[in-house]
XYZ file of C-alpha atoms in Angstrom:
400
model
C -9.710 1.127 -15.320
C -9.486 -1.040 -12.485
C -6.598 0.653 -10.627
C -8.078 3.462 -8.954
C -7.542 5.731 -6.094
C -10.264 5.393 -3.771
C -11.472 9.100 -4.416
C -12.519 8.507 -7.971
C -14.180 5.178 -6.905
C -16.450 7.198 -4.252
C -17.030 9.868 -6.650
C -18.086 7.522 -9.455
C -20.775 6.172 -6.972
C -21.566 9.375 -5.286
C -21.756 12.084 -8.033
C -24.088 12.407 -10.982
C -21.672 12.807 -13.809
C -21.817 11.689 -17.319
C -20.025 8.210 -18.478
C -17.189 10.451 -20.079
C -17.034 12.265 -16.946
C -16.514 9.210 -14.990
C -13.950 7.481 -17.246
C -11.884 10.883 -16.902
C -12.052 10.563 -13.176
C -10.990 6.946 -13.041
C -8.127 7.956 -15.482
C -6.898 10.645 -13.329
C -7.052 8.627 -10.199
C -5.342 5.761 -11.818
C -2.564 8.095 -12.807
C -2.381 9.624 -9.263
C -1.821 6.202 -7.552
C 0.874 5.143 -10.100
C 2.659 8.787 -9.887
C 3.143 8.242 -6.146
C 4.852 5.058 -6.601
C 6.653 6.250 -9.626
C 8.043 9.155 -7.363
C 9.102 6.931 -4.682
C 10.998 4.529 -6.806
C 13.175 7.581 -7.715
C 14.613 7.534 -3.965
C 18.182 6.553 -3.751
C 18.801 3.276 -1.814
C 15.022 2.664 -1.405
C 14.563 -1.076 -1.420
C 11.174 -2.398 -0.435
C 7.919 -0.186 -1.087
C 4.689 -0.472 0.662
C 1.826 1.943 0.446
C -2.093 1.990 0.666
C -3.479 4.353 -1.880
C -6.798 3.982 0.197
C -4.976 5.329 3.550
C -3.130 7.862 1.375
C -6.513 9.386 0.215
C -7.965 9.524 3.527
C -5.100 11.383 4.665
C -5.309 13.876 2.022
C -8.948 14.146 2.889
C -7.839 15.227 6.220
C -5.670 17.880 4.811
C -8.789 19.233 2.971
C -10.702 19.075 6.087
C -8.112 21.236 7.886
C -7.469 23.707 4.948
C -9.178 26.637 3.683
C -8.974 28.744 0.508
C -6.545 27.678 -1.916
C -4.687 25.073 0.237
C -7.981 23.093 0.664
C -8.899 23.411 -3.067
C -5.574 22.415 -3.983
C -5.972 19.145 -2.298
C -9.144 18.545 -4.063
C -7.641 19.037 -7.211
C -4.809 16.338 -6.404
C -7.828 13.967 -5.669
C -9.489 14.818 -9.043
C -12.459 16.046 -6.956
C -12.887 19.728 -7.633
C -16.662 19.594 -8.363
C -17.462 17.680 -5.476
C -18.982 19.283 -2.355
C -16.794 19.077 0.769
C -19.091 17.061 2.865
C -19.802 14.593 0.135
C -16.060 14.219 -0.382
C -15.362 13.198 3.237
C -18.349 11.235 3.649
C -17.547 9.102 0.615
C -14.035 8.483 1.614
C -15.005 7.624 4.965
C -17.515 5.094 3.787
C -15.304 3.437 1.133
C -12.308 3.311 3.807
C -14.558 1.483 6.215
C -16.009 -0.822 3.630
C -12.539 -2.051 2.308
C -10.832 -2.431 5.728
C -13.633 -4.243 7.272
C -11.526 -7.174 8.737
C -14.251 -9.284 9.727
C -16.330 -9.185 6.563
C -13.224 -9.773 4.507
C -11.486 -12.205 6.749
C -8.050 -10.398 6.700
C -6.086 -8.865 9.397
C -5.853 -5.033 8.824
C -5.333 -2.697 11.376
C -5.181 1.055 10.644
C -4.292 3.768 13.304
C -4.022 7.356 12.254
C -2.773 10.275 14.273
C -2.369 13.977 13.597
C 0.575 15.523 15.806
C 1.134 19.079 16.192
C 3.590 21.370 18.166
C 3.092 21.774 21.770
C 2.467 25.423 21.051
C -0.809 24.915 18.938
C -4.309 23.911 20.354
C -6.550 21.653 18.109
C -10.261 23.380 17.329
C -12.999 21.250 18.668
C -14.888 21.169 15.618
C -11.810 19.792 13.571
C -11.156 17.235 16.277
C -14.931 16.012 16.043
C -15.027 16.177 12.171
C -11.720 14.386 11.474
C -12.556 11.672 14.159
C -16.095 11.210 12.526
C -14.769 11.008 8.936
C -11.315 9.490 9.219
C -10.868 8.099 12.920
C -8.017 10.166 13.631
C -6.650 10.752 17.011
C -4.835 14.221 17.897
C -1.627 14.833 19.867
C 0.320 17.770 20.716
C 4.256 16.702 21.112
C 7.115 18.626 22.176
C 10.174 18.319 19.781
C 12.622 20.240 22.014
C 13.500 16.779 23.311
C 13.366 15.028 19.871
C 14.610 11.692 21.204
C 11.581 11.449 23.567
C 9.232 12.806 20.954
C 10.457 9.988 18.558
C 10.264 7.276 21.154
C 6.686 8.348 21.704
C 5.458 8.030 18.192
C 7.173 4.728 17.802
C 5.577 3.427 20.872
C 2.129 4.628 19.798
C 2.611 2.876 16.268
C 3.790 -0.248 18.021
C 1.060 -0.310 20.280
C -1.597 0.255 17.696
C -0.428 -2.692 15.514
C 0.214 -5.086 18.582
C 3.886 -4.816 18.102
C 4.078 -5.720 14.441
C 5.398 -2.165 13.393
C 8.011 -1.434 15.977
C 9.303 1.945 14.303
C 7.948 4.547 12.211
C 11.077 6.794 11.805
C 14.512 7.110 13.529
C 14.623 11.015 12.962
C 12.581 13.812 12.155
C 13.945 16.799 9.956
C 11.091 19.184 10.101
C 9.636 19.793 13.714
C 7.691 22.946 13.448
C 4.689 21.816 11.693
C 1.760 19.341 11.748
C 2.717 15.557 11.288
C 0.354 12.684 9.989
C 1.247 9.313 10.975
C -0.482 6.092 9.545
C 0.550 3.057 11.327
C -0.615 -0.228 9.617
C -0.623 -3.951 10.001
C -2.009 -6.139 7.090
C -1.997 -9.861 6.911
C -3.788 -11.836 4.050
C -5.815 -14.891 4.802
C -5.288 -16.829 1.449
C -8.617 -18.426 -0.105
C -6.650 -21.636 -0.029
C -4.031 -22.314 2.448
C -0.467 -22.981 1.631
C 0.843 -26.551 2.995
C 2.126 -25.705 6.681
C 4.686 -28.862 6.356
C 6.045 -27.791 3.026
C 7.936 -24.771 4.232
C 11.706 -24.712 3.678
C 14.581 -22.470 3.562
C 15.659 -21.217 0.047
C 17.746 -18.390 -1.433
C 16.193 -15.070 -2.525
C 18.037 -13.411 -5.091
C 18.163 -9.701 -4.175
C 20.728 -9.384 -7.106
C 22.884 -11.585 -9.196
C 25.617 -11.570 -6.677
C 23.721 -10.995 -3.341
C 21.395 -13.676 -1.845
C 19.558 -14.030 1.504
C 18.032 -17.157 2.935
C 14.223 -16.945 3.680
C 11.647 -19.500 4.239
C 9.606 -20.441 1.356
C 5.920 -21.826 1.225
C 4.621 -23.918 -1.500
C 1.247 -25.025 -2.975
C -0.214 -26.180 -6.201
C -3.756 -24.813 -7.504
C -6.139 -23.238 -9.989
C -5.027 -19.569 -10.256
C -5.559 -16.811 -12.757
C -2.069 -16.575 -14.453
C -0.429 -14.768 -17.627
C 2.990 -15.039 -19.164
C 3.990 -11.880 -20.962
C 6.523 -13.349 -23.254
C 7.184 -9.974 -24.954
C 7.960 -8.117 -21.797
C 9.507 -11.369 -20.012
C 7.453 -11.454 -17.067
C 4.820 -13.412 -15.141
C 1.447 -12.143 -13.664
C -0.393 -14.150 -10.852
C -3.558 -13.324 -8.960
C -4.367 -15.090 -5.824
C -7.685 -14.457 -4.044
C -7.830 -13.871 -0.330
C -10.506 -15.306 1.969
C -14.093 -14.675 0.982
C -12.679 -13.692 -2.600
C -13.435 -10.099 -1.766
C -9.847 -9.081 -2.768
C -6.892 -10.434 -4.500
C -3.226 -10.044 -4.328
C -1.443 -9.610 -7.722
C 2.148 -10.287 -8.245
C 4.155 -9.067 -11.291
C 7.557 -10.677 -11.609
C 10.169 -10.775 -14.253
C 11.520 -14.007 -15.598
C 15.043 -13.368 -14.031
C 16.395 -11.414 -11.283
C 17.019 -7.805 -12.462
C 16.370 -4.448 -11.182
C 12.603 -3.747 -11.233
C 12.822 -0.354 -13.030
C 12.175 -1.850 -16.377
C 8.812 -3.322 -15.082
C 8.242 0.102 -13.249
C 8.480 2.017 -16.470
C 5.781 -0.646 -17.928
C 3.481 -0.023 -14.878
C 0.768 2.237 -16.368
C -3.021 1.909 -16.166
C -3.351 0.736 -19.772
C -0.598 -1.715 -19.164
C -2.099 -3.294 -16.134
C -5.627 -3.398 -17.816
C -3.939 -5.252 -20.470
C -2.172 -7.871 -18.204
C -5.275 -8.367 -16.156
C -7.359 -8.774 -19.158
C -5.016 -11.627 -20.236
C -5.227 -13.593 -16.889
C -6.330 -17.261 -17.555
C -7.302 -19.916 -15.006
C -4.384 -22.433 -15.109
C -2.701 -24.878 -12.905
C 0.069 -23.113 -11.205
C 2.810 -24.374 -8.857
C 3.489 -21.500 -6.475
C 6.613 -20.722 -4.129
C 6.370 -17.396 -2.182
C 8.517 -15.998 0.510
C 7.002 -16.515 3.965
C 8.290 -13.354 5.199
C 7.104 -10.049 7.140
C 8.005 -6.730 5.971
C 8.015 -3.384 7.728
C 8.264 -0.279 5.699
C 7.897 3.482 6.627
C 7.833 6.241 4.114
C 7.609 9.994 4.703
C 5.311 10.973 1.572
C 5.462 14.921 2.254
C 7.825 15.532 -0.354
C 6.257 13.099 -3.001
C 2.729 14.582 -2.278
C 4.366 18.105 -2.990
C 5.637 16.807 -6.256
C 1.856 15.563 -7.237
C 0.748 19.035 -6.839
C 0.134 19.274 -3.071
C 2.350 22.207 -2.794
C 0.636 24.926 -0.634
C -0.037 22.565 2.502
C 3.518 21.630 2.533
C 4.947 25.001 2.270
C 5.441 26.924 5.712
C 4.830 30.275 3.750
C 1.827 29.317 2.029
C -0.360 27.032 3.693
C -3.623 27.879 5.341
C -4.572 24.999 7.658
C -6.484 27.281 9.842
C -9.390 24.861 10.377
C -7.241 22.846 12.372
C -6.328 25.459 15.092
C -8.317 28.575 14.213
C -5.261 30.126 13.159
C -2.909 30.231 10.285
C -0.100 28.767 12.214
C 0.434 25.169 10.796
C 1.674 23.486 7.561
C 2.177 19.736 6.803
C 5.913 19.075 7.676
C 5.660 15.145 7.536
C 3.372 12.433 6.384
C 4.608 9.046 7.816
C 3.184 6.099 6.029
C 4.156 3.264 7.958
C 2.945 -0.510 7.401
C 3.914 -4.053 8.289
C 2.596 -6.773 6.155
C 3.017 -10.556 6.706
C 2.720 -13.416 4.275
C 1.965 -16.838 5.898
C 0.482 -20.137 5.010
C -2.688 -19.530 6.540
C -6.059 -19.711 4.620
C -9.140 -21.568 4.001
C -8.773 -25.322 3.559
C -7.858 -26.213 0.195
C -10.035 -28.146 -2.461
C -8.242 -31.816 -2.172
C -10.761 -33.454 -4.875
C -8.464 -31.808 -7.592
C -5.450 -33.574 -6.643
C -4.307 -36.752 -8.652
C -6.626 -35.469 -11.523
C -5.697 -33.758 -14.895
C -6.548 -30.295 -13.611
C -3.250 -30.031 -11.985
C -1.306 -31.614 -14.834
C 1.632 -29.638 -16.285
C 1.282 -26.581 -13.989
C 2.905 -23.342 -14.651
C 5.756 -22.431 -12.157
C 5.705 -19.256 -10.228
C 8.823 -19.294 -8.195
C 9.334 -15.815 -6.480
C 12.774 -16.057 -5.522
C 13.840 -12.636 -6.828
C 12.360 -8.929 -6.603
C 8.930 -8.546 -7.691
C 5.882 -5.871 -7.598
C 2.568 -6.732 -5.956
C -0.575 -5.082 -5.363
C -3.583 -5.971 -3.393
C -6.955 -5.108 -5.235
C -10.415 -5.112 -3.713
C -12.740 -6.882 -6.191
C -15.901 -5.152 -4.979
C -14.640 -1.589 -5.510
C -11.666 -2.235 -7.639
C -9.681 -0.052 -5.640
C -6.095 -0.618 -4.638
C -5.504 -1.383 -0.953
C -1.913 -1.624 -1.379
C 0.941 -1.385 -3.878
C 4.554 -2.231 -3.317
C 7.601 -4.160 -4.235
C 9.675 -6.846 -2.447
C 13.323 -6.267 -3.301
C 15.254 -7.473 -0.098
C 13.416 -9.581 2.362
C 14.712 -10.139 5.983
C 17.116 -13.085 5.946
C 20.693 -14.170 6.546
C 23.259 -13.286 3.655
C 24.066 -16.530 1.756
C 27.124 -15.215 0.376
C 28.866 -11.987 0.192
C 28.670 -9.833 -2.788
C 31.376 -9.994 -5.428
């Protein structure tokens, strides 16, 4: 399986299991990553989605670090890591996250900031602060929710500053204010292996639905890319390498504008393997929205549905490694990201222009909702998975 949660990937390297055990770990981790996405699409009125399985796994690692007894062991079960020693789990997660988020080596912009908030009544244990900084680079802060407006403002200001203003808001409100709060604040900007044409950006219509269109800038280029047309399922698959070719963006788009639930039901590890195995190098004329998206999700409920039932339950949670007392539960997990798609990238290979290599290119015109992934080509982990349903833009015409 190529679609894996970072946990199983580090386990495949760090543990001495049989080949059968390795495949089992990969299968389980793939299901974990996709189950999180599938849980999220059930949310009513949710449009754009953007999550990083790598960062979600590190957040779960933090919960395991702070947990005791069955609360901690349950986290390891969710991560398919029951047989792994605690220190090895944390060290492997930390190593992999550091590798895949190395912006210098990979020539992408990826800022990741993580903070654990606790009620003003608690005190963080020194040992936990030291371990969580060492493994997961977490900051720690106590917050007074008696003044909720001021508390939320403080959280949003921290996230904005951490992302150089790219992520101005994590949340407008917080329902549960009596427990621990994890906040991930990220900004990701891919640097294409071959840049788009800066001067060939124009405004086009993006069809959110058959009766609702917004105006967005669209960027264009033609080149040789990995491409597959699934005629049975009426969709296109496109893989575009990012700079240094250490990671790739993969787009899955239906032929025509439609709700994405049909594609999302197809989104299994097995089907993704089939699609990726069918990719072929072809000339492709690409048009992509030149947009930014800022998305924030509270994953607390979704992680509970995936089996993290104790840590999120005030009556059952034992997170006493965090404070030295059994006085916390996981009340919120805000996972907030900003992503930009721009024209920037490496110089393109001009020698193939005016040659037969670009003759009769396939067309990938992304003017309606699609699913996308950012895949690390070295570890095969998924850095991001999401969907673009409604980009920012002015309404072109009213809904009918």
